[in-house]
Amino acid sequence: MEDYEVYTLPNGIRIVHKQVPHTQIAHCGIMLDIGSRDELPQQEGLAHFWEHMAFKGTKKRKSFHIINRLETVGGELNAYTTKEKVCFHASVLGLHFEKATELLADIAFHSVFPEKQIEKERSVILEEMAMYYDSPEDALQDDFDQVVFKNHPLGGNILGTPETVRSFTREQLQQFIGENLNTEQVVFSSVSNMPFSKVKKIAAKYLSDIPHRTSERKRLAPENYEPQRVTVERPITQAQCAIGRPSYALTDSRRLPFFMLVNLLGGPGMNSRLNMNLREKYGLVYSVEASYTPFLDTGFLGIYFGTDQKHLDRSNALISRELKGLREKTLTKLQLHNTKEQLMGQLAMSEESNQSFMLTMGKSILDTGKLDSLEEIFNEIRQVDAGLLQELANEMFDENRLSYLTFLPEPDEDE
């Protein structure tokens, strides 16, 4: 937004803050440009393992003290790992902001990865993997990454594999961080009612002593995509299907128009074309969604749904018809206007969450060095014409370039 402020410490770590006067809650996080795509094959799942192990002990705290530090004052401490980021974040009453900042800096940069805790956390993550495997919707999305980004780190499961998780050592964790940590690609992001001068002083107090580091890591973009159709039998009661392909990168000028197109097709609104057709008109699915995730050098389009196996072919045919409609028919003026208005409303509402905004701000500063205001985004949306959306539909919804992953229920042995 226009009123966010950024300051860069001598070690390269950036502090970004937005002051919101009428809130008592402070949200802050440390985001690092390190994710699962930075792992070697034998390291698959290591970034996520680090995220877990960061809470298990630092040079001055045991796990118990880390967990209780903010909980006892009603705060929350959390973390997550994505394909390109690891983030540690906290939400507390504003008067405990310094306590949260100090703790985040401690776990992000001073964790010691105790051997006993590594063994315990191994079991925890294996249970997490089993939980995801037992959820066909989650397993489908994870496995579909591998179908689209075959033999590339973006196709790897963020959780890793049972084999890699069982093999991780303290030395591997330290080596992975050492090879990938670049303090110029670390952002401390904050939203609270405090002035920037105070936030900057507190953040600098706990982050200035981190030595300046750079990394020689090079991310390679996926190449030579070939569409695939994969069918797997699993012990499930409902067929699950994923359809998609690589798409536009984060810095591509077509990113926002394509996001608008995917939102029209199968976004969160109940009036999305896929939901209106497959669920409301024909009652074939409980949920169907389309999503677009941009990465630094590529993107990912995914369409997901579950249905009774006997409705699978019809569901796929209806999705195919919607994709064809967007390729062949230009949106009317009213359809285009409504599509723009809906997206602008969704974006405005998502910014109402200060925690979400804090995380978005940190990611945006890491990825592009800036954060566009809502009005700048709205102006870009207003400039999109129906011809461009049809052009993008013809490129991205070309059915000869789409991949499919389908989970089918295993045949009944009694049949």
Short mmCIF file of C-alpha atoms in Angstrom, two decimals:
data_model
loop_
_atom_site.label_atom_id
_atom_site.label_comp_id
_atom_site.label_asym_id
_atom_site.label_seq_id
_atom_site.Cartn_x
_atom_site.Cartn_y
_atom_site.Cartn_z
CA MET A 1 0.00 0.00 0.00
CA GLU A 2 1.03 3.63 -0.25
CA ASP A 3 1.63 3.78 3.49
CA TYR A 4 3.92 0.81 3.99
CA GLU A 5 7.55 1.57 4.78
CA VAL A 6 10.74 -0.38 4.17
CA TYR A 7 14.16 -0.20 5.76
CA THR A 8 17.19 -2.35 4.92
CA LEU A 9 19.62 -3.33 7.66
CA PRO A 10 23.37 -3.40 6.90
CA ASN A 11 23.22 -7.21 6.70
CA GLY A 12 20.62 -7.02 3.91
CA ILE A 13 17.54 -8.03 5.93
CA ARG A 14 14.59 -5.81 5.05
CA ILE A 15 12.05 -4.53 7.57
CA VAL A 16 8.64 -3.71 6.10
CA HIS A 17 5.79 -2.29 8.14
CA LYS A 18 2.26 -1.02 7.69
CA GLN A 19 0.76 1.03 10.51
CA VAL A 20 -2.94 0.35 11.19
CA PRO A 21 -4.09 2.83 13.87
CA HIS A 22 -7.25 1.09 15.08
CA THR A 23 -5.97 -2.35 16.05
CA GLN A 24 -4.60 -3.73 19.29
CA ILE A 25 -3.07 -6.80 17.64
CA ALA A 26 0.43 -6.91 16.17
CA HIS A 27 1.19 -9.39 13.40
CA CYS A 28 4.80 -10.01 12.43
CA GLY A 29 6.80 -12.61 10.58
CA ILE A 30 10.22 -13.53 9.25
CA MET A 31 10.03 -14.78 5.68
CA LEU A 32 12.97 -16.43 3.94
CA ASP A 33 13.29 -17.06 0.22
CA ILE A 34 14.00 -20.75 0.76
CA GLY A 35 11.55 -23.50 -0.07
CA SER A 36 11.12 -27.08 -1.14
CA ARG A 37 12.20 -26.32 -4.70
CA ASP A 38 15.69 -25.61 -3.36
CA GLU A 39 16.16 -29.20 -2.19
CA LEU A 40 18.24 -31.84 -3.91
CA PRO A 41 16.46 -35.19 -4.50
CA GLN A 42 17.92 -36.72 -1.32
CA GLN A 43 16.86 -33.59 0.62
CA GLU A 44 13.17 -33.71 -0.35
CA GLY A 45 11.19 -32.48 2.66
CA LEU A 46 14.18 -30.86 4.37
CA ALA A 47 12.84 -27.26 4.26
CA HIS A 48 9.63 -28.43 5.94
CA PHE A 49 11.66 -30.45 8.45
CA TRP A 50 13.62 -27.29 9.28
CA GLU A 51 10.37 -25.38 9.81
CA HIS A 52 9.35 -28.00 12.39
CA MET A 53 12.76 -28.26 14.05
CA ALA A 54 13.10 -24.49 14.48
CA PHE A 55 10.64 -24.78 17.39
CA LYS A 56 12.56 -27.57 19.13
CA GLY A 57 15.36 -25.64 20.77
CA THR A 58 17.66 -22.65 20.35
CA LYS A 59 20.92 -21.65 21.98
CA LYS A 60 18.99 -20.23 24.93
CA ARG A 61 15.58 -21.97 24.90
CA LYS A 62 14.20 -25.46 25.05
CA SER A 63 11.10 -26.48 23.11
CA PHE A 64 8.86 -25.97 26.15
CA HIS A 65 9.97 -22.35 26.54
CA ILE A 66 9.49 -21.59 22.84
CA ILE A 67 5.93 -22.95 22.86
CA ASN A 68 4.96 -21.09 26.03
CA ARG A 69 6.66 -17.78 25.32
CA LEU A 70 3.70 -16.25 23.47
CA GLU A 71 0.93 -18.66 24.40
CA THR A 72 1.02 -17.48 28.02
CA VAL A 73 0.18 -13.93 26.91
CA GLY A 74 -2.59 -15.07 24.55
CA GLY A 75 -0.48 -14.88 21.43
CA GLU A 76 0.00 -17.31 18.56
CA LEU A 77 3.22 -18.63 17.04
CA ASN A 78 3.19 -20.50 13.77
CA ALA A 79 5.13 -21.33 10.61
CA TYR A 80 4.69 -22.73 7.13
CA THR A 81 6.71 -23.97 4.17
CA THR A 82 5.89 -23.52 0.48
CA LYS A 83 7.70 -24.39 -2.74
CA GLU A 84 9.67 -21.12 -2.52
CA LYS A 85 9.37 -19.80 1.05
CA VAL A 86 9.78 -20.66 4.74
CA CYS A 87 7.98 -18.32 7.13
CA PHE A 88 7.85 -18.00 10.92
CA HIS A 89 5.13 -15.66 12.18
CA ALA A 90 3.34 -14.51 15.30
CA SER A 91 0.27 -12.56 16.41
CA VAL A 92 0.14 -10.87 19.83
CA LEU A 93 -1.29 -7.89 21.66
CA GLY A 94 0.71 -4.85 20.58
CA LEU A 95 2.38 -4.47 23.98
CA HIS A 96 4.06 -7.88 23.43
CA PHE A 97 5.42 -7.02 19.97
CA GLU A 98 9.04 -6.96 21.11
CA LYS A 99 8.66 -10.34 22.80
CA ALA A 100 7.32 -11.82 19.56
CA THR A 101 10.04 -10.24 17.44
CA GLU A 102 12.82 -11.53 19.68
CA LEU A 103 11.34 -15.06 19.65
CA LEU A 104 10.96 -15.12 15.87
CA ALA A 105 14.56 -14.03 15.40
CA ASP A 106 15.68 -16.70 17.88
CA ILE A 107 13.94 -19.63 16.19
CA ALA A 108 14.69 -18.47 12.64
CA PHE A 109 18.42 -17.92 13.12
CA HIS A 110 19.58 -19.57 16.35
CA SER A 111 17.97 -23.02 16.39
CA VAL A 112 20.33 -25.82 17.40
CA PHE A 113 18.31 -28.86 16.19
CA PRO A 114 18.77 -31.18 19.22
CA GLU A 115 19.36 -34.80 18.19
CA LYS A 116 16.64 -36.20 20.49
CA GLN A 117 14.11 -33.77 19.08
CA ILE A 118 15.05 -34.75 15.51
CA GLU A 119 14.05 -38.33 16.24
CA LYS A 120 10.73 -37.23 17.78
CA GLU A 121 9.90 -34.86 14.95
CA ARG A 122 10.64 -37.53 12.37
CA SER A 123 7.69 -39.50 13.77
CA VAL A 124 5.47 -36.41 13.87
CA ILE A 125 6.10 -35.64 10.19
CA LEU A 126 5.58 -39.26 9.16
CA GLU A 127 2.19 -39.06 10.90
CA GLU A 128 1.49 -35.80 9.06
CA MET A 129 2.31 -37.54 5.78
CA ALA A 130 -0.02 -40.43 6.64
CA MET A 131 -2.79 -37.95 7.42
CA TYR A 132 -2.38 -36.28 4.02
CA TYR A 133 -2.26 -39.63 2.26
CA ASP A 134 -5.53 -40.59 3.95
CA SER A 135 -7.12 -37.42 2.55
CA PRO A 136 -7.52 -38.05 -1.19
CA GLU A 137 -8.12 -34.36 -1.94
CA ASP A 138 -4.76 -33.41 -0.40
CA ALA A 139 -2.90 -36.39 -1.84
CA LEU A 140 -4.29 -35.63 -5.30
CA GLN A 141 -2.95 -32.08 -5.27
CA ASP A 142 0.47 -33.19 -4.02
CA ASP A 143 0.77 -35.99 -6.58
CA PHE A 144 -0.45 -33.76 -9.40
CA ASP A 145 2.52 -31.43 -8.86
CA GLN A 146 4.75 -34.33 -9.88
CA VAL A 147 2.65 -35.01 -12.97
CA VAL A 148 2.95 -31.40 -14.18
CA PHE A 149 6.54 -30.71 -13.04
CA LYS A 150 7.99 -34.14 -13.70
CA ASN A 151 11.62 -34.57 -12.59
CA HIS A 152 11.79 -30.99 -11.32
CA PRO A 153 11.98 -29.82 -7.67
CA LEU A 154 8.65 -27.99 -8.05
CA GLY A 155 7.07 -31.41 -8.51
CA GLY A 156 8.37 -32.70 -5.19
CA ASN A 157 6.16 -33.11 -2.14
CA ILE A 158 6.82 -30.34 0.39
CA LEU A 159 6.61 -32.95 3.17
CA GLY A 160 9.20 -35.15 1.46
CA THR A 161 9.02 -38.93 1.29
CA PRO A 162 9.11 -41.46 4.15
CA GLU A 163 12.60 -42.46 3.00
CA THR A 164 14.05 -38.95 2.99
CA VAL A 165 12.40 -37.95 6.28
CA ARG A 166 13.85 -41.03 7.99
CA SER A 167 17.32 -40.12 6.71
CA PHE A 168 17.63 -36.47 7.82
CA THR A 169 20.44 -35.52 10.22
CA ARG A 170 21.39 -32.42 12.15
CA GLU A 171 24.32 -31.89 9.79
CA GLN A 172 22.02 -31.97 6.76
CA LEU A 173 19.79 -29.29 8.28
CA GLN A 174 22.76 -27.04 9.00
CA GLN A 175 24.22 -27.62 5.55
CA PHE A 176 20.90 -26.90 3.79
CA ILE A 177 20.47 -23.61 5.64
CA GLY A 178 24.12 -22.69 5.07
CA GLU A 179 23.83 -23.30 1.33
CA ASN A 180 20.55 -21.43 0.87
CA LEU A 181 20.41 -18.60 3.41
CA ASN A 182 20.86 -15.18 1.84
CA THR A 183 20.17 -12.33 4.27
CA GLU A 184 19.39 -10.07 1.30
CA GLN A 185 16.46 -12.42 0.66
CA VAL A 186 15.01 -12.24 4.18
CA VAL A 187 12.13 -9.93 5.14
CA PHE A 188 10.74 -9.04 8.55
CA SER A 189 7.13 -8.04 7.91
CA SER A 190 4.88 -6.29 10.40
CA VAL A 191 1.36 -4.85 10.72
CA SER A 192 0.36 -3.08 13.95
CA ASN A 193 -0.66 0.29 15.37
CA MET A 194 2.96 1.19 16.12
CA PRO A 195 4.86 3.85 14.19
CA PHE A 196 7.56 2.59 11.84
CA SER A 197 10.32 4.22 13.89
CA LYS A 198 9.49 1.99 16.86
CA VAL A 199 9.11 -1.18 14.77
CA LYS A 200 12.40 -0.49 13.01
CA LYS A 201 14.22 0.03 16.33
CA ILE A 202 12.88 -3.21 17.86
CA ALA A 203 13.46 -5.32 14.72
CA ALA A 204 16.98 -3.96 14.30
CA LYS A 205 17.74 -4.83 17.93
CA TYR A 206 17.23 -8.55 17.25
CA LEU A 207 18.12 -8.87 13.57
CA SER A 208 21.18 -6.65 13.16
CA ASP A 209 23.50 -9.23 14.71
CA ILE A 210 22.73 -11.80 12.00
CA PRO A 211 25.89 -11.97 9.85
CA HIS A 212 25.51 -10.87 6.24
CA ARG A 213 25.33 -13.92 4.00
CA THR A 214 24.75 -14.57 0.33
CA SER A 215 24.04 -17.79 -1.49
CA GLU A 216 25.26 -19.19 -4.80
CA ARG A 217 22.05 -21.16 -5.18
CA LYS A 218 20.57 -21.08 -8.68
CA ARG A 219 16.97 -22.00 -9.34
CA LEU A 220 16.37 -23.63 -12.70
CA ALA A 221 13.05 -23.11 -14.44
CA PRO A 222 11.12 -26.22 -15.51
CA GLU A 223 11.57 -27.13 -19.16
CA ASN A 224 10.13 -29.49 -21.77
CA TYR A 225 6.65 -29.90 -20.33
CA GLU A 226 4.79 -32.85 -21.81
CA PRO A 227 1.12 -33.38 -20.92
CA GLN A 228 0.32 -36.67 -19.21
CA ARG A 229 -2.78 -38.68 -18.33
CA VAL A 230 -2.29 -40.75 -15.20
CA THR A 231 -4.87 -42.96 -13.48
CA VAL A 232 -4.27 -44.53 -10.06
CA GLU A 233 -6.48 -46.91 -8.09
CA ARG A 234 -6.74 -46.14 -4.39
CA PRO A 235 -8.84 -47.32 -1.42
CA ILE A 236 -11.35 -44.46 -1.74
CA THR A 237 -15.09 -44.25 -2.32
CA GLN A 238 -15.16 -41.30 -4.73
CA ALA A 239 -13.23 -40.57 -7.91
CA GLN A 240 -10.88 -37.58 -7.60
CA CYS A 241 -9.53 -35.71 -10.61
CA ALA A 242 -6.94 -32.99 -11.22
CA ILE A 243 -6.52 -31.18 -14.54
CA GLY A 244 -3.85 -28.58 -15.26
CA ARG A 245 -0.54 -27.45 -16.68
CA PRO A 246 2.32 -24.97 -16.19
CA SER A 247 1.30 -21.35 -16.66
CA TYR A 248 2.55 -17.77 -16.29
CA ALA A 249 5.33 -16.72 -13.93
CA LEU A 250 5.01 -14.14 -11.15
CA THR A 251 6.61 -11.36 -13.21
CA ASP A 252 4.65 -12.08 -16.41
CA SER A 253 2.39 -9.19 -17.46
CA ARG A 254 -0.38 -11.73 -18.15
CA ARG A 255 -0.43 -12.90 -14.52
CA LEU A 256 -3.27 -10.68 -13.26
CA PRO A 257 -5.52 -11.12 -16.34
CA PHE A 258 -5.04 -14.88 -16.12
CA PHE A 259 -5.87 -14.82 -12.42
CA MET A 260 -9.09 -13.04 -13.37
CA LEU A 261 -9.87 -15.70 -15.97
CA VAL A 262 -9.24 -18.58 -13.54
CA ASN A 263 -11.36 -16.80 -10.93
CA LEU A 264 -14.23 -16.66 -13.43
CA LEU A 265 -13.77 -20.32 -14.29
CA GLY A 266 -13.53 -21.85 -10.83
CA GLY A 267 -12.63 -19.32 -8.15
CA PRO A 268 -14.02 -19.22 -4.60
CA GLY A 269 -17.27 -17.55 -5.62
CA MET A 270 -20.29 -19.87 -5.74
CA ASN A 271 -21.14 -18.29 -9.10
CA SER A 272 -17.97 -19.60 -10.78
CA ARG A 273 -18.74 -21.28 -14.10
CA LEU A 274 -17.60 -24.70 -12.94
CA ASN A 275 -19.58 -24.54 -9.70
CA MET A 276 -22.73 -23.29 -11.41
CA ASN A 277 -22.51 -26.06 -13.99
CA LEU A 278 -21.22 -29.16 -12.19
CA ARG A 279 -22.81 -28.55 -8.78
CA GLU A 280 -25.77 -26.21 -9.13
CA LYS A 281 -27.10 -27.34 -12.50
CA TYR A 282 -26.29 -31.05 -12.50
CA GLY A 283 -25.47 -31.94 -8.87
CA LEU A 284 -22.43 -34.00 -9.88
CA VAL A 285 -19.94 -32.67 -7.30
CA TYR A 286 -19.82 -31.22 -3.81
CA SER A 287 -16.96 -28.92 -4.72
CA VAL A 288 -15.01 -28.03 -7.84
CA GLU A 289 -12.30 -25.39 -7.99
CA ALA A 290 -9.73 -23.87 -10.29
CA SER A 291 -6.59 -22.20 -8.96
CA TYR A 292 -3.55 -20.45 -10.34
CA THR A 293 -0.28 -20.28 -8.44
CA PRO A 294 2.51 -18.14 -9.89
CA PHE A 295 6.14 -18.96 -9.04
CA LEU A 296 9.22 -16.85 -9.80
CA ASP A 297 9.90 -18.51 -13.15
CA THR A 298 6.73 -20.45 -14.02
CA GLY A 299 3.19 -20.92 -12.81
CA PHE A 300 0.68 -23.65 -12.11
CA LEU A 301 -2.94 -24.02 -13.21
CA GLY A 302 -5.01 -26.66 -11.42
CA ILE A 303 -8.65 -27.74 -11.61
CA TYR A 304 -9.82 -30.18 -8.91
CA PHE A 305 -13.04 -32.05 -8.24
CA GLY A 306 -14.38 -35.24 -6.73
CA THR A 307 -17.42 -37.17 -7.92
CA ASP A 308 -19.03 -40.59 -7.97
CA GLN A 309 -17.09 -42.73 -10.43
CA LYS A 310 -20.15 -43.15 -12.67
CA HIS A 311 -20.26 -39.33 -13.10
CA LEU A 312 -16.56 -38.92 -13.89
CA ASP A 313 -16.79 -38.87 -17.68
CA ARG A 314 -19.73 -36.48 -17.65
CA SER A 315 -17.97 -34.15 -15.21
CA ASN A 316 -14.86 -34.08 -17.39
CA ALA A 317 -17.02 -33.40 -20.45
CA LEU A 318 -18.73 -30.46 -18.73
CA ILE A 319 -15.36 -28.99 -17.68
CA SER A 320 -14.13 -29.42 -21.24
CA ARG A 321 -17.23 -27.56 -22.46
CA GLU A 322 -16.57 -24.64 -20.09
CA LEU A 323 -12.95 -24.42 -21.23
CA LYS A 324 -14.06 -24.51 -24.87
CA GLY A 325 -16.61 -21.77 -24.20
CA LEU A 326 -13.93 -19.46 -22.80
CA ARG A 327 -11.69 -20.20 -25.80
CA GLU A 328 -14.34 -19.64 -28.45
CA LYS A 329 -16.70 -17.01 -27.01
CA THR A 330 -15.65 -13.48 -26.12
CA LEU A 331 -17.10 -12.24 -22.84
CA THR A 332 -19.92 -9.71 -23.23
CA LYS A 333 -19.48 -6.23 -21.77
CA LEU A 334 -21.66 -7.16 -18.81
CA GLN A 335 -19.82 -10.46 -18.18
CA LEU A 336 -16.46 -8.66 -18.30
CA HIS A 337 -17.72 -5.91 -15.99
CA ASN A 338 -19.04 -8.42 -13.45
CA THR A 339 -15.84 -10.47 -13.58
CA LYS A 340 -13.78 -7.38 -12.79
CA GLU A 341 -16.08 -6.20 -10.02
CA GLN A 342 -16.09 -9.61 -8.35
CA LEU A 343 -12.30 -9.90 -8.35
CA MET A 344 -11.83 -6.36 -7.02
CA GLY A 345 -14.28 -7.06 -4.21
CA GLN A 346 -12.54 -10.31 -3.29
CA LEU A 347 -9.13 -8.61 -3.23
CA ALA A 348 -10.43 -5.75 -1.08
CA MET A 349 -11.96 -8.17 1.44
CA SER A 350 -8.82 -10.30 1.63
CA GLU A 351 -6.91 -7.16 2.64
CA GLU A 352 -9.21 -6.74 5.65
CA SER A 353 -7.22 -9.46 7.43
CA ASN A 354 -4.14 -7.80 8.89
CA GLN A 355 -2.40 -11.14 9.34
CA SER A 356 -2.93 -12.12 5.70
CA PHE A 357 -1.79 -8.67 4.61
CA MET A 358 1.38 -8.97 6.71
CA LEU A 359 2.24 -12.29 5.02
CA THR A 360 1.35 -11.00 1.54
CA MET A 361 3.45 -7.89 2.10
CA GLY A 362 6.48 -9.93 3.13
CA LYS A 363 6.18 -12.26 0.13
CA SER A 364 5.69 -9.40 -2.30
CA ILE A 365 8.73 -7.51 -1.03
CA LEU A 366 10.80 -10.70 -1.35
CA ASP A 367 9.56 -11.55 -4.84
CA THR A 368 9.37 -8.14 -6.52
CA GLY A 369 10.84 -5.60 -4.09
CA LYS A 370 7.55 -3.71 -3.87
CA LEU A 371 3.88 -3.98 -2.96
CA ASP A 372 1.24 -2.64 -5.33
CA SER A 373 -1.61 -0.69 -3.76
CA LEU A 374 -5.17 -1.87 -4.17
CA GLU A 375 -5.86 1.07 -6.43
CA GLU A 376 -2.90 0.17 -8.67
CA ILE A 377 -4.20 -3.41 -8.90
CA PHE A 378 -7.73 -2.16 -9.57
CA ASN A 379 -6.47 0.08 -12.37
CA GLU A 380 -4.69 -2.88 -13.93
CA ILE A 381 -7.87 -4.96 -13.67
CA ARG A 382 -9.91 -2.17 -15.29
CA GLN A 383 -7.55 -2.13 -18.28
CA VAL A 384 -8.12 -5.81 -19.12
CA ASP A 385 -10.27 -6.37 -22.20
CA ALA A 386 -12.28 -9.40 -23.27
CA GLY A 387 -10.01 -10.05 -26.23
CA LEU A 388 -7.00 -10.57 -23.95
CA LEU A 389 -8.92 -13.01 -21.74
CA GLN A 390 -9.96 -15.02 -24.79
CA GLU A 391 -6.37 -15.02 -26.02
CA LEU A 392 -5.17 -16.35 -22.66
CA ALA A 393 -7.93 -18.97 -22.65
CA ASN A 394 -6.83 -20.21 -26.06
CA GLU A 395 -3.25 -20.53 -24.86
CA MET A 396 -3.78 -21.96 -21.37
CA PHE A 397 -6.98 -23.98 -21.88
CA ASP A 398 -5.74 -25.82 -24.98
CA GLU A 399 -6.90 -29.32 -24.13
CA ASN A 400 -4.00 -30.92 -25.98
CA ARG A 401 -1.67 -29.28 -23.45
CA LEU A 402 -3.52 -30.26 -20.25
CA SER A 403 -2.43 -33.03 -17.90
CA TYR A 404 -4.83 -35.26 -15.95
CA LEU A 405 -4.41 -37.20 -12.73
CA THR A 406 -7.34 -39.36 -11.66
CA PHE A 407 -7.74 -41.39 -8.49
CA LEU A 408 -10.26 -44.20 -8.95
CA PRO A 409 -11.75 -46.38 -6.20
CA GLU A 410 -10.20 -49.84 -6.09
CA PRO A 411 -12.53 -52.51 -7.50
CA ASP A 412 -14.62 -54.35 -4.93
CA GLU A 413 -13.03 -57.79 -4.43
CA ASP A 414 -16.49 -59.35 -4.17
CA GLU A 415 -17.49 -58.20 -7.61
#
